[in-house]
mmCIF file of C-alpha atoms in Angstrom:
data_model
loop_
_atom_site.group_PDB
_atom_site.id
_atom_site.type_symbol
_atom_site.label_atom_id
_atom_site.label_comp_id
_atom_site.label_asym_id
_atom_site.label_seq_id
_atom_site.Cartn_x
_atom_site.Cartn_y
_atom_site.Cartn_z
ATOM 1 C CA UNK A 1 1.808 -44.200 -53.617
ATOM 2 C CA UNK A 2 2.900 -41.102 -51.270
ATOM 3 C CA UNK A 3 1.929 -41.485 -47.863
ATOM 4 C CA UNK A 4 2.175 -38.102 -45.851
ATOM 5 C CA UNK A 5 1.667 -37.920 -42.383
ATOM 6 C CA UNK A 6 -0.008 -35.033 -40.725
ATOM 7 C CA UNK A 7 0.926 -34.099 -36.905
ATOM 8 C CA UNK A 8 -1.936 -32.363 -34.849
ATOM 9 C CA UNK A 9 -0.667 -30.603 -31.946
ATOM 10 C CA UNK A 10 -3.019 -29.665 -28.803
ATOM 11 C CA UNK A 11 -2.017 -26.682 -27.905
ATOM 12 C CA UNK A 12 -3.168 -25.952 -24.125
ATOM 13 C CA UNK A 13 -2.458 -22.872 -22.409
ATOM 14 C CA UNK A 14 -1.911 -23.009 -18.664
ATOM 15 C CA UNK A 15 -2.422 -19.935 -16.196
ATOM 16 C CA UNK A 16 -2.100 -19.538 -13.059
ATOM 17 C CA UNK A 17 -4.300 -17.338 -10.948
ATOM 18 C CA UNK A 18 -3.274 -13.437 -11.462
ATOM 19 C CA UNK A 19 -1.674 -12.231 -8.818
ATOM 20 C CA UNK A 20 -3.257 -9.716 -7.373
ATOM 21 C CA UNK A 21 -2.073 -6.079 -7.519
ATOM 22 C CA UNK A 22 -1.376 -4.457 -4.301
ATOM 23 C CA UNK A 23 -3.478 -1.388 -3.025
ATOM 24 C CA UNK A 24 -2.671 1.405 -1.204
ATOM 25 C CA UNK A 25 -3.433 3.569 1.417
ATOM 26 C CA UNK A 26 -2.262 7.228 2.171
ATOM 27 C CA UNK A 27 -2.523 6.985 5.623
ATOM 28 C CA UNK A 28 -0.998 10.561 6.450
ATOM 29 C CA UNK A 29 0.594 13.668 4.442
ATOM 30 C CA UNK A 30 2.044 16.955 5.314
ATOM 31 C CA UNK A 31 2.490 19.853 3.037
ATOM 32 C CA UNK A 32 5.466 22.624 3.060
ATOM 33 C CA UNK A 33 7.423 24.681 1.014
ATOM 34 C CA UNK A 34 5.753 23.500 -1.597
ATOM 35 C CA UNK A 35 6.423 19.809 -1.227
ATOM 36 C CA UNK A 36 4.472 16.748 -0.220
ATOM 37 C CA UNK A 37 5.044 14.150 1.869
ATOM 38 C CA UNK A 38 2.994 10.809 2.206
ATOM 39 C CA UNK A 39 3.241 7.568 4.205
ATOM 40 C CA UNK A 40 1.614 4.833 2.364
ATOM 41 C CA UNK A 41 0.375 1.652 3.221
ATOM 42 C CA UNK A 42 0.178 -1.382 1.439
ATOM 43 C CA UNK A 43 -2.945 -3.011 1.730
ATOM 44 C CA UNK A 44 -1.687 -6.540 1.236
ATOM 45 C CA UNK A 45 0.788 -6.636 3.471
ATOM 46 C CA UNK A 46 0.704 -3.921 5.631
ATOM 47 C CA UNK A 47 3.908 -2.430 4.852
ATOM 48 C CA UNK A 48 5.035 0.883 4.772
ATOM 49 C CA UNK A 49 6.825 3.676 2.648
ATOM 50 C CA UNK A 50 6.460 7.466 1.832
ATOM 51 C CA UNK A 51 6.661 9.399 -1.035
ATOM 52 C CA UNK A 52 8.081 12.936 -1.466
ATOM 53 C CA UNK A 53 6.318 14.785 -4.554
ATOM 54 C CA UNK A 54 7.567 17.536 -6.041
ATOM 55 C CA UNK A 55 11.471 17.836 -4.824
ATOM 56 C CA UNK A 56 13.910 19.595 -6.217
ATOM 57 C CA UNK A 57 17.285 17.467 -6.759
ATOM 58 C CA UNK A 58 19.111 16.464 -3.616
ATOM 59 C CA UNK A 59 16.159 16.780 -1.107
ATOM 60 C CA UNK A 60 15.227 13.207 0.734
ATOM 61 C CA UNK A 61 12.178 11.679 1.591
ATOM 62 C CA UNK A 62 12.113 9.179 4.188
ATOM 63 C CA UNK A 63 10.067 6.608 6.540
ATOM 64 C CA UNK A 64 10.700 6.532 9.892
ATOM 65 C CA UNK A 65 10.082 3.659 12.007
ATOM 66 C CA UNK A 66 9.921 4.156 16.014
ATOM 67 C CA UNK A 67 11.856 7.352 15.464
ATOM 68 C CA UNK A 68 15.146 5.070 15.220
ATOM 69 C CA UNK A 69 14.802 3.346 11.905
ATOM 70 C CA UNK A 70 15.138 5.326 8.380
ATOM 71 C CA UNK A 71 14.759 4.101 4.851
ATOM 72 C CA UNK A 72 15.465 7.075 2.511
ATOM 73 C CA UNK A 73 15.436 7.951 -1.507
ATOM 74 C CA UNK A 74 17.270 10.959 -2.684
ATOM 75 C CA UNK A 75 15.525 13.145 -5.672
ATOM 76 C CA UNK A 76 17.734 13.038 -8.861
ATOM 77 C CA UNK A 77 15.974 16.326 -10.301
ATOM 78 C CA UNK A 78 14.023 19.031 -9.723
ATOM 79 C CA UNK A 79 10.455 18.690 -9.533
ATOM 80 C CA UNK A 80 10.502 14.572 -8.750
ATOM 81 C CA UNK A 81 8.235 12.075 -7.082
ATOM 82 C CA UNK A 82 10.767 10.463 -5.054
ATOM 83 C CA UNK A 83 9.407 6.711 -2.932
ATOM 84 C CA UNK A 84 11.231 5.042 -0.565
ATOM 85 C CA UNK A 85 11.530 1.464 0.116
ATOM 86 C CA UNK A 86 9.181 0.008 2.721
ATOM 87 C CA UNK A 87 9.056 -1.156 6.184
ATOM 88 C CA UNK A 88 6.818 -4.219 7.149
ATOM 89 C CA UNK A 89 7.007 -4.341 11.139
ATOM 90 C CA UNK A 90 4.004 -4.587 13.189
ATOM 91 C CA UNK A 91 3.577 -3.299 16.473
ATOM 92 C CA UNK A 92 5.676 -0.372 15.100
ATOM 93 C CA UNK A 93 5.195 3.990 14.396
ATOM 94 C CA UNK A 94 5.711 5.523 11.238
ATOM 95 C CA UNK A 95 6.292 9.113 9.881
ATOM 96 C CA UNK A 96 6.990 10.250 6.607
ATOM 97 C CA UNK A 97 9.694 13.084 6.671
ATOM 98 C CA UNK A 98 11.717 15.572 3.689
ATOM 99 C CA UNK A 99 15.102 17.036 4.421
ATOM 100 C CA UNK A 100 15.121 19.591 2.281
ATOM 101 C CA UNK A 101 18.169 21.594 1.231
ATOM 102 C CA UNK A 102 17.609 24.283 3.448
ATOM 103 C CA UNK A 103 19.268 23.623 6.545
ATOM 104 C CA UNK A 104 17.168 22.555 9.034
ATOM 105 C CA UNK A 105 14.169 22.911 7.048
ATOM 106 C CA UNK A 106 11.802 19.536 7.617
ATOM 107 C CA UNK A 107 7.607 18.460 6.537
ATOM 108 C CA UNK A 108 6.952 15.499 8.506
ATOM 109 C CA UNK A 109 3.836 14.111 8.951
ATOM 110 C CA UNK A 110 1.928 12.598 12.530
ATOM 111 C CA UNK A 111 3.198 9.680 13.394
ATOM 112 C CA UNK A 112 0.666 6.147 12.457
ATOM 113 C CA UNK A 113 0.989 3.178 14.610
ATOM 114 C CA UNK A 114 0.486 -0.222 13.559
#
């Protein structure tokens, strides 16, 4: 007599919660020369970066913090949307800001204090 054994297997699928997907603020932009700068702010944890949009390659974008503190991002190519990394200090002023390759041509927006 053949005996054959069958296996059932539970399968259970564990989750855990979804994380939730960060929001974001423009909290300020500035327009020139046909470029834009934004400072963004994350509304999860209150952090900080700008984006340059529409640079041509070599222009920077960067976030200024208390006018002493810069985190830039250098466009790779003409016509880019360029972000920076982010600042998460409280008690603190921003500004977004593009160097573009003129010399001693700047957008920069108004400062935003935290």
């Amino acid at each position: 007599m053949l005996l054959g054994a069958v296996a059932v297997t539970g399968l259970v699928v564990v989750s855990a919660p979804a994380a939730q997907a960060a929001g974001y603020t423009a909290v300020v932009q500035a327009a020139g020369y046909g470029r834009t700068v934004i400072l963004w702010r994350n509304d999860n944890n209150q952090c900080f970066h700008a984006e340059g949009k529409n640079l041509l390659r070599g222009e920077v974008v960067a976030v200024v913090k208390n006018e002493s503190e810069v985190l830039s991002a250098t466009s790779p190519a003409d016509g880019s949307n360029v972000s920076t990394a982010s600042f998460c200090s409280r008690g603190s002023y921003y500004h977004g800001a593009l160097d573009l390759r003129a010399p001693d041509v700047f957008v920069k927006t108004q400062p935003w204090s935290t």
